[in-house]
Amino acid sequence: MNFLNIFGLVPYIQLSRLGIISVLLFISLTKTSFANNSVTNAQNQEKICPQQNSIPRRSFETQRYWGYICLGDRKNPLGYFVRTVKNDNNKIILPLTQVKDETYTATNEEFNYSYVINPYELLVYKNQRLILRDRTINSYTADGQLLTNACPQGGTQVVEALTPNFLAYVCQNGKENQQLSLHIIARKGNERITAPLEKTSEHNNSDHKSQKFVAVRGQLRYILTPEMLKIWLDPKTTVKERVIEWN
């Protein structure tokens, strides 16, 4: 089955390479929270990058690490990835080998491991096998601007789900009308779709964690449950993704 045909029917939905993309969950925190957590770290930012007096052009905070994207040079024009351990001076510097939008890949060819970092998660591979996955909790540009958020500005995250190829979020877009929306992000490439949730009796229960969420956008229909993410145009063209984590 060519899954690209499913998304090709709706021009504004482009989740490329759906059948082969290899893929945590991202929680929405405010810019103020990032600033408070990074006061001590910011004092040493000029010493982070290999180039003297250069500050990172991207900064990522995960649950365990700080990750930085630094400018390149003649030897490595794409730039450098710098990873530091929280509460530790342990630092590694690797050349970037691939940059796609806000997804950065750095590789150590000698030991055959690589890092992939984006505004949603940090992935570490050894011999092409995933050995570590860490949630990104903050991501910012050099001037402190927020890169992206799982939920729209002012929205509240209700549910987050991880599948092999996707990150899925249910967001509450306002306190008054309690409108809910579904946001699905490809773990490779970070292509994103957003669809309003249908209003059903299942959404009236305050226990969102055990519900079924149904959304429709154009000709595509989405169903998210604690067990499965389903995307289909009709019964004969269905994409099913098992939910690995549900929060």
PDB file of C-alpha atoms in Angstrom:
ATOM      1  CA  MET A   1       0.000   0.000   0.000  1.00  0.00           C
ATOM      2  CA  ASN A   2       1.307   3.459  -0.938  1.00  0.00           C
ATOM      3  CA  PHE A   3       0.514   5.550   2.115  1.00  0.00           C
ATOM      4  CA  LEU A   4       1.558   8.722   0.292  1.00  0.00           C
ATOM      5  CA  ASN A   5      -1.655   8.480  -1.731  1.00  0.00           C
ATOM      6  CA  ILE A   6      -3.663   9.023   1.425  1.00  0.00           C
ATOM      7  CA  PHE A   7      -2.080  12.366   2.149  1.00  0.00           C
ATOM      8  CA  GLY A   8      -1.719  13.339  -1.480  1.00  0.00           C
ATOM      9  CA  LEU A   9      -5.495  13.708  -1.721  1.00  0.00           C
ATOM     10  CA  VAL A  10      -5.367  16.711   0.582  1.00  0.00           C
ATOM     11  CA  PRO A  11      -2.714  19.216  -0.650  1.00  0.00           C
ATOM     12  CA  TYR A  12      -2.169  20.935   2.638  1.00  0.00           C
ATOM     13  CA  ILE A  13      -1.335  17.686   4.452  1.00  0.00           C
ATOM     14  CA  GLN A  14       2.169  16.485   3.661  1.00  0.00           C
ATOM     15  CA  LEU A  15       3.476  13.749   5.904  1.00  0.00           C
ATOM     16  CA  SER A  16       6.147  12.521   3.555  1.00  0.00           C
ATOM     17  CA  ARG A  17       7.506   8.980   3.627  1.00  0.00           C
ATOM     18  CA  LEU A  18       4.754   7.888   5.989  1.00  0.00           C
ATOM     19  CA  GLY A  19       5.463   4.189   5.630  1.00  0.00           C
ATOM     20  CA  ILE A  20       9.171   4.392   6.381  1.00  0.00           C
ATOM     21  CA  ILE A  21       9.721   7.301   8.730  1.00  0.00           C
ATOM     22  CA  SER A  22      11.423   6.200  11.909  1.00  0.00           C
ATOM     23  CA  VAL A  23      10.676   7.880  14.902  1.00  0.00           C
ATOM     24  CA  LEU A  24       8.600  11.597  22.733  1.00  0.00           C
ATOM     25  CA  LEU A  25       6.537  13.270  23.833  1.00  0.00           C
ATOM     26  CA  PHE A  26       6.732  17.017  24.098  1.00  0.00           C
ATOM     27  CA  ILE A  27       5.180  19.014  26.906  1.00  0.00           C
ATOM     28  CA  SER A  28       4.397  22.699  26.541  1.00  0.00           C
ATOM     29  CA  LEU A  29       6.291  24.982  28.939  1.00  0.00           C
ATOM     30  CA  THR A  30       6.465  28.769  28.881  1.00  0.00           C
ATOM     31  CA  LYS A  31       9.348  30.946  27.859  1.00  0.00           C
ATOM     32  CA  THR A  32       9.557  32.219  31.417  1.00  0.00           C
ATOM     33  CA  SER A  33      10.127  28.697  32.682  1.00  0.00           C
ATOM     34  CA  PHE A  34      12.993  28.276  30.243  1.00  0.00           C
ATOM     35  CA  ALA A  35      14.594  31.519  31.381  1.00  0.00           C
ATOM     36  CA  ASN A  36      14.390  30.536  35.031  1.00  0.00           C
ATOM     37  CA  ASN A  37      15.874  27.117  34.409  1.00  0.00           C
ATOM     38  CA  SER A  38      18.714  28.437  32.283  1.00  0.00           C
ATOM     39  CA  VAL A  39      20.055  31.380  34.295  1.00  0.00           C
ATOM     40  CA  THR A  40      23.127  29.498  35.442  1.00  0.00           C
ATOM     41  CA  ASN A  41      23.552  27.779  32.100  1.00  0.00           C
ATOM     42  CA  ALA A  42      23.323  31.042  30.153  1.00  0.00           C
ATOM     43  CA  GLN A  43      26.342  32.444  31.947  1.00  0.00           C
ATOM     44  CA  ASN A  44      28.528  29.878  30.181  1.00  0.00           C
ATOM     45  CA  GLN A  45      26.927  29.972  26.707  1.00  0.00           C
ATOM     46  CA  GLU A  46      29.859  31.828  25.182  1.00  0.00           C
ATOM     47  CA  LYS A  47      32.033  28.853  26.147  1.00  0.00           C
ATOM     48  CA  ILE A  48      29.673  26.248  24.671  1.00  0.00           C
ATOM     49  CA  CYS A  49      30.487  26.484  20.964  1.00  0.00           C
ATOM     50  CA  PRO A  50      33.844  25.543  19.415  1.00  0.00           C
ATOM     51  CA  GLN A  51      34.222  29.007  17.893  1.00  0.00           C
ATOM     52  CA  GLN A  52      35.531  31.651  20.269  1.00  0.00           C
ATOM     53  CA  ASN A  53      32.954  34.236  21.418  1.00  0.00           C
ATOM     54  CA  SER A  54      30.189  32.407  19.540  1.00  0.00           C
ATOM     55  CA  ILE A  55      26.837  31.665  21.168  1.00  0.00           C
ATOM     56  CA  PRO A  56      24.488  28.824  20.100  1.00  0.00           C
ATOM     57  CA  ARG A  57      21.962  29.630  17.412  1.00  0.00           C
ATOM     58  CA  ARG A  58      19.622  26.972  18.815  1.00  0.00           C
ATOM     59  CA  SER A  59      19.284  25.735  22.401  1.00  0.00           C
ATOM     60  CA  PHE A  60      17.382  22.639  23.494  1.00  0.00           C
ATOM     61  CA  GLU A  61      16.630  21.523  27.029  1.00  0.00           C
ATOM     62  CA  THR A  62      15.636  17.900  27.489  1.00  0.00           C
ATOM     63  CA  GLN A  63      14.881  16.083  30.705  1.00  0.00           C
ATOM     64  CA  ARG A  64      18.526  15.010  31.104  1.00  0.00           C
ATOM     65  CA  TYR A  65      20.612  17.218  28.839  1.00  0.00           C
ATOM     66  CA  TRP A  66      21.281  20.556  27.253  1.00  0.00           C
ATOM     67  CA  GLY A  67      21.757  20.459  23.483  1.00  0.00           C
ATOM     68  CA  TYR A  68      23.137  23.311  21.390  1.00  0.00           C
ATOM     69  CA  ILE A  69      23.449  23.992  17.674  1.00  0.00           C
ATOM     70  CA  CYS A  70      26.513  26.082  16.847  1.00  0.00           C
ATOM     71  CA  LEU A  71      27.661  27.831  13.688  1.00  0.00           C
ATOM     72  CA  GLY A  72      29.918  25.987  11.281  1.00  0.00           C
ATOM     73  CA  ASP A  73      33.355  26.679   9.893  1.00  0.00           C
ATOM     74  CA  ARG A  74      35.371  25.686   6.830  1.00  0.00           C
ATOM     75  CA  LYS A  75      35.867  22.173   8.152  1.00  0.00           C
ATOM     76  CA  ASN A  76      32.215  21.611   9.074  1.00  0.00           C
ATOM     77  CA  PRO A  77      30.023  24.171   7.274  1.00  0.00           C
ATOM     78  CA  LEU A  78      26.747  22.684   8.568  1.00  0.00           C
ATOM     79  CA  GLY A  79      27.760  23.468  12.123  1.00  0.00           C
ATOM     80  CA  TYR A  80      28.212  21.586  15.364  1.00  0.00           C
ATOM     81  CA  PHE A  81      26.046  19.834  17.929  1.00  0.00           C
ATOM     82  CA  VAL A  82      27.110  20.253  21.547  1.00  0.00           C
ATOM     83  CA  ARG A  83      25.575  18.123  24.293  1.00  0.00           C
ATOM     84  CA  THR A  84      26.094  18.733  27.988  1.00  0.00           C
ATOM     85  CA  VAL A  85      24.771  16.733  30.922  1.00  0.00           C
ATOM     86  CA  LYS A  86      22.712  18.646  33.446  1.00  0.00           C
ATOM     87  CA  ASN A  87      24.556  19.300  36.714  1.00  0.00           C
ATOM     88  CA  ASP A  88      27.747  18.002  35.111  1.00  0.00           C
ATOM     89  CA  ASN A  89      30.629  19.420  33.077  1.00  0.00           C
ATOM     90  CA  ASN A  90      30.602  16.459  30.705  1.00  0.00           C
ATOM     91  CA  LYS A  91      30.432  17.822  27.159  1.00  0.00           C
ATOM     92  CA  ILE A  92      30.636  16.301  23.690  1.00  0.00           C
ATOM     93  CA  ILE A  93      31.000  18.151  20.389  1.00  0.00           C
ATOM     94  CA  LEU A  94      30.009  16.512  17.106  1.00  0.00           C
ATOM     95  CA  PRO A  95      29.788  17.844  13.545  1.00  0.00           C
ATOM     96  CA  LEU A  96      26.312  18.141  12.081  1.00  0.00           C
ATOM     97  CA  THR A  97      25.744  15.769   9.190  1.00  0.00           C
ATOM     98  CA  GLN A  98      22.161  16.687   8.321  1.00  0.00           C
ATOM     99  CA  VAL A  99      19.860  19.657   8.894  1.00  0.00           C
ATOM    100  CA  LYS A 100      16.184  19.580   7.942  1.00  0.00           C
ATOM    101  CA  ASP A 101      14.074  22.482   9.174  1.00  0.00           C
ATOM    102  CA  GLU A 102      14.514  22.286  12.959  1.00  0.00           C
ATOM    103  CA  THR A 103      15.747  18.674  13.060  1.00  0.00           C
ATOM    104  CA  TYR A 104      19.512  18.332  13.496  1.00  0.00           C
ATOM    105  CA  THR A 105      21.577  15.157  13.096  1.00  0.00           C
ATOM    106  CA  ALA A 106      25.155  14.777  14.333  1.00  0.00           C
ATOM    107  CA  THR A 107      27.286  11.674  13.863  1.00  0.00           C
ATOM    108  CA  ASN A 108      30.399  10.178  15.405  1.00  0.00           C
ATOM    109  CA  GLU A 109      31.672   7.908  12.646  1.00  0.00           C
ATOM    110  CA  GLU A 110      34.491   6.447  14.725  1.00  0.00           C
ATOM    111  CA  PHE A 111      32.156   4.921  17.304  1.00  0.00           C
ATOM    112  CA  ASN A 112      29.152   4.669  14.968  1.00  0.00           C
ATOM    113  CA  TYR A 113      26.609   6.599  16.996  1.00  0.00           C
ATOM    114  CA  SER A 114      24.474   9.609  16.167  1.00  0.00           C
ATOM    115  CA  TYR A 115      22.263  12.213  17.822  1.00  0.00           C
ATOM    116  CA  VAL A 116      19.015  13.547  16.394  1.00  0.00           C
ATOM    117  CA  ILE A 117      17.467  16.534  18.153  1.00  0.00           C
ATOM    118  CA  ASN A 118      14.425  18.685  17.415  1.00  0.00           C
ATOM    119  CA  PRO A 119      11.893  20.718  19.415  1.00  0.00           C
ATOM    120  CA  TYR A 120      10.107  17.537  20.473  1.00  0.00           C
ATOM    121  CA  GLU A 121      12.714  14.929  21.384  1.00  0.00           C
ATOM    122  CA  LEU A 122      16.349  13.853  21.511  1.00  0.00           C
ATOM    123  CA  LEU A 123      17.197  10.472  19.970  1.00  0.00           C
ATOM    124  CA  VAL A 124      20.538   8.685  20.324  1.00  0.00           C
ATOM    125  CA  TYR A 125      21.465   5.785  18.039  1.00  0.00           C
ATOM    126  CA  LYS A 126      24.305   3.277  18.357  1.00  0.00           C
ATOM    127  CA  ASN A 127      24.965   1.137  15.280  1.00  0.00           C
ATOM    128  CA  GLN A 128      21.649   2.473  13.899  1.00  0.00           C
ATOM    129  CA  ARG A 129      19.777   1.127  16.936  1.00  0.00           C
ATOM    130  CA  LEU A 130      17.888   3.515  19.195  1.00  0.00           C
ATOM    131  CA  ILE A 131      19.486   3.453  22.645  1.00  0.00           C
ATOM    132  CA  LEU A 132      18.104   6.622  24.248  1.00  0.00           C
ATOM    133  CA  ARG A 133      15.098   8.867  23.823  1.00  0.00           C
ATOM    134  CA  ASP A 134      14.644  12.028  25.872  1.00  0.00           C
ATOM    135  CA  ARG A 135      11.784  14.503  25.737  1.00  0.00           C
ATOM    136  CA  THR A 136      12.546  18.081  24.721  1.00  0.00           C
ATOM    137  CA  ILE A 137      10.945  20.434  27.207  1.00  0.00           C
ATOM    138  CA  ASN A 138      12.245  23.764  25.850  1.00  0.00           C
ATOM    139  CA  SER A 139      13.715  24.924  22.538  1.00  0.00           C
ATOM    140  CA  TYR A 140      14.766  28.451  21.624  1.00  0.00           C
ATOM    141  CA  THR A 141      16.557  30.559  19.055  1.00  0.00           C
ATOM    142  CA  ALA A 142      19.666  32.588  19.840  1.00  0.00           C
ATOM    143  CA  ASP A 143      17.558  35.641  20.753  1.00  0.00           C
ATOM    144  CA  GLY A 144      15.277  33.658  23.070  1.00  0.00           C
ATOM    145  CA  GLN A 145      12.311  33.169  20.744  1.00  0.00           C
ATOM    146  CA  LEU A 146      10.279  29.981  21.144  1.00  0.00           C
ATOM    147  CA  LEU A 147      10.864  27.565  18.275  1.00  0.00           C
ATOM    148  CA  THR A 148       7.561  25.692  18.464  1.00  0.00           C
ATOM    149  CA  ASN A 149       4.956  24.307  20.795  1.00  0.00           C
ATOM    150  CA  ALA A 150       2.865  21.163  20.776  1.00  0.00           C
ATOM    151  CA  CYS A 151      -0.278  23.208  21.432  1.00  0.00           C
ATOM    152  CA  PRO A 152      -1.184  26.629  19.998  1.00  0.00           C
ATOM    153  CA  GLN A 153      -0.290  29.679  22.027  1.00  0.00           C
ATOM    154  CA  GLY A 154      -2.626  29.909  24.992  1.00  0.00           C
ATOM    155  CA  GLY A 155      -3.680  26.282  24.640  1.00  0.00           C
ATOM    156  CA  THR A 156      -3.388  23.551  27.229  1.00  0.00           C
ATOM    157  CA  GLN A 157      -2.105  20.055  26.557  1.00  0.00           C
ATOM    158  CA  VAL A 158      -4.645  17.426  27.596  1.00  0.00           C
ATOM    159  CA  VAL A 159      -3.167  14.214  26.196  1.00  0.00           C
ATOM    160  CA  GLU A 160       0.153  13.262  24.627  1.00  0.00           C
ATOM    161  CA  ALA A 161       0.752  10.010  22.779  1.00  0.00           C
ATOM    162  CA  LEU A 162       3.770   8.405  21.159  1.00  0.00           C
ATOM    163  CA  THR A 163       3.624   5.942  18.257  1.00  0.00           C
ATOM    164  CA  PRO A 164       6.533   4.520  16.229  1.00  0.00           C
ATOM    165  CA  ASN A 165       6.205   7.274  13.622  1.00  0.00           C
ATOM    166  CA  PHE A 166       4.179  10.058  15.205  1.00  0.00           C
ATOM    167  CA  LEU A 167       3.708  12.351  18.166  1.00  0.00           C
ATOM    168  CA  ALA A 168       0.051  13.108  18.864  1.00  0.00           C
ATOM    169  CA  TYR A 169      -1.357  15.792  21.148  1.00  0.00           C
ATOM    170  CA  VAL A 170      -4.872  16.695  22.215  1.00  0.00           C
ATOM    171  CA  CYS A 171      -5.015  20.382  23.064  1.00  0.00           C
ATOM    172  CA  GLN A 172      -7.664  22.475  24.767  1.00  0.00           C
ATOM    173  CA  ASN A 173      -7.789  25.788  22.956  1.00  0.00           C
ATOM    174  CA  GLY A 174      -9.746  27.875  25.442  1.00  0.00           C
ATOM    175  CA  LYS A 175     -11.170  27.819  28.931  1.00  0.00           C
ATOM    176  CA  GLU A 176     -14.602  29.134  27.987  1.00  0.00           C
ATOM    177  CA  ASN A 177     -15.667  26.868  25.133  1.00  0.00           C
ATOM    178  CA  GLN A 178     -13.364  23.970  26.034  1.00  0.00           C
ATOM    179  CA  GLN A 179     -12.668  23.416  22.320  1.00  0.00           C
ATOM    180  CA  LEU A 180     -10.341  20.476  21.664  1.00  0.00           C
ATOM    181  CA  SER A 181      -8.048  19.870  18.700  1.00  0.00           C
ATOM    182  CA  LEU A 182      -5.782  17.035  17.581  1.00  0.00           C
ATOM    183  CA  HIS A 183      -2.191  17.727  16.527  1.00  0.00           C
ATOM    184  CA  ILE A 184      -0.155  15.001  14.798  1.00  0.00           C
ATOM    185  CA  ILE A 185       3.564  15.474  14.141  1.00  0.00           C
ATOM    186  CA  ALA A 186       5.785  13.146  12.116  1.00  0.00           C
ATOM    187  CA  ARG A 187       8.745  12.093  14.245  1.00  0.00           C
ATOM    188  CA  LYS A 188      11.029  12.290  11.224  1.00  0.00           C
ATOM    189  CA  GLY A 189      10.797  15.633   9.502  1.00  0.00           C
ATOM    190  CA  ASN A 190       8.277  17.090  11.991  1.00  0.00           C
ATOM    191  CA  GLU A 191       5.581  17.638   9.354  1.00  0.00           C
ATOM    192  CA  ARG A 192       2.442  18.636  11.213  1.00  0.00           C
ATOM    193  CA  ILE A 193      -1.327  18.471  10.784  1.00  0.00           C
ATOM    194  CA  THR A 194      -4.035  19.956  12.985  1.00  0.00           C
ATOM    195  CA  ALA A 195      -7.694  18.973  13.036  1.00  0.00           C
ATOM    196  CA  PRO A 196     -10.613  19.982  15.294  1.00  0.00           C
ATOM    197  CA  LEU A 197     -12.063  17.186  17.387  1.00  0.00           C
ATOM    198  CA  GLU A 198     -15.637  16.153  16.830  1.00  0.00           C
ATOM    199  CA  LYS A 199     -17.913  16.960  19.758  1.00  0.00           C
ATOM    200  CA  THR A 200     -19.072  13.650  21.153  1.00  0.00           C
ATOM    201  CA  SER A 201     -20.387  12.527  24.506  1.00  0.00           C
ATOM    202  CA  GLU A 202     -17.042  10.835  25.120  1.00  0.00           C
ATOM    203  CA  HIS A 203     -15.381  14.249  25.446  1.00  0.00           C
ATOM    204  CA  ASN A 204     -17.682  15.361  28.245  1.00  0.00           C
ATOM    205  CA  ASN A 205     -15.946  13.128  30.730  1.00  0.00           C
ATOM    206  CA  SER A 206     -13.187  15.020  32.527  1.00  0.00           C
ATOM    207  CA  ASP A 207     -11.006  11.909  32.468  1.00  0.00           C
ATOM    208  CA  HIS A 208      -9.431  12.612  29.067  1.00  0.00           C
ATOM    209  CA  LYS A 209      -6.763   9.974  29.598  1.00  0.00           C
ATOM    210  CA  SER A 210      -9.114   7.076  28.809  1.00  0.00           C
ATOM    211  CA  GLN A 211     -11.121   8.595  25.978  1.00  0.00           C
ATOM    212  CA  LYS A 212     -11.385   8.125  22.253  1.00  0.00           C
ATOM    213  CA  PHE A 213     -10.698  11.257  20.222  1.00  0.00           C
ATOM    214  CA  VAL A 214     -12.108  11.638  16.712  1.00  0.00           C
ATOM    215  CA  ALA A 215     -11.056  14.379  14.291  1.00  0.00           C
ATOM    216  CA  VAL A 216     -11.829  15.075  10.632  1.00  0.00           C
ATOM    217  CA  ARG A 217      -9.950  17.307   8.227  1.00  0.00           C
ATOM    218  CA  GLY A 218     -10.893  17.309   4.590  1.00  0.00           C
ATOM    219  CA  GLN A 219     -11.298  13.730   3.422  1.00  0.00           C
ATOM    220  CA  LEU A 220      -9.151  12.282   6.184  1.00  0.00           C
ATOM    221  CA  ARG A 221     -10.411  10.925   9.489  1.00  0.00           C
ATOM    222  CA  TYR A 222      -8.324  10.412  12.628  1.00  0.00           C
ATOM    223  CA  ILE A 223      -9.046   8.369  15.744  1.00  0.00           C
ATOM    224  CA  LEU A 224      -6.754   8.407  18.761  1.00  0.00           C
ATOM    225  CA  THR A 225      -7.182   6.042  21.705  1.00  0.00           C
ATOM    226  CA  PRO A 226      -4.778   4.860  24.416  1.00  0.00           C
ATOM    227  CA  GLU A 227      -4.126   1.791  22.255  1.00  0.00           C
ATOM    228  CA  MET A 228      -4.078   3.030  18.655  1.00  0.00           C
ATOM    229  CA  LEU A 229      -3.797   5.968  16.260  1.00  0.00           C
ATOM    230  CA  LYS A 230      -5.797   5.387  13.075  1.00  0.00           C
ATOM    231  CA  ILE A 231      -5.772   7.521   9.939  1.00  0.00           C
ATOM    232  CA  TRP A 232      -7.965   6.628   6.996  1.00  0.00           C
ATOM    233  CA  LEU A 233      -9.798   7.809   3.916  1.00  0.00           C
ATOM    234  CA  ASP A 234     -11.982   4.741   3.657  1.00  0.00           C
ATOM    235  CA  PRO A 235     -11.948   1.181   5.067  1.00  0.00           C
ATOM    236  CA  LYS A 236      -9.526   0.067   2.350  1.00  0.00           C
ATOM    237  CA  THR A 237      -6.897   2.734   2.983  1.00  0.00           C
ATOM    238  CA  THR A 238      -6.117   2.772   6.677  1.00  0.00           C
ATOM    239  CA  VAL A 239      -2.920   3.602   8.534  1.00  0.00           C
ATOM    240  CA  LYS A 240      -2.674   2.115  12.031  1.00  0.00           C
ATOM    241  CA  GLU A 241      -0.031   3.043  14.589  1.00  0.00           C
ATOM    242  CA  ARG A 242       0.256   1.357  17.972  1.00  0.00           C
ATOM    243  CA  VAL A 243       0.486   3.783  20.893  1.00  0.00           C
ATOM    244  CA  ILE A 244       3.748   3.178  22.758  1.00  0.00           C
ATOM    245  CA  GLU A 245       3.256   5.787  25.468  1.00  0.00           C
ATOM    246  CA  TRP A 246       0.142   7.649  26.623  1.00  0.00           C
ATOM    247  CA  ASN A 247       0.118  10.518  29.103  1.00  0.00           C
TER     248      ASN A 247
END
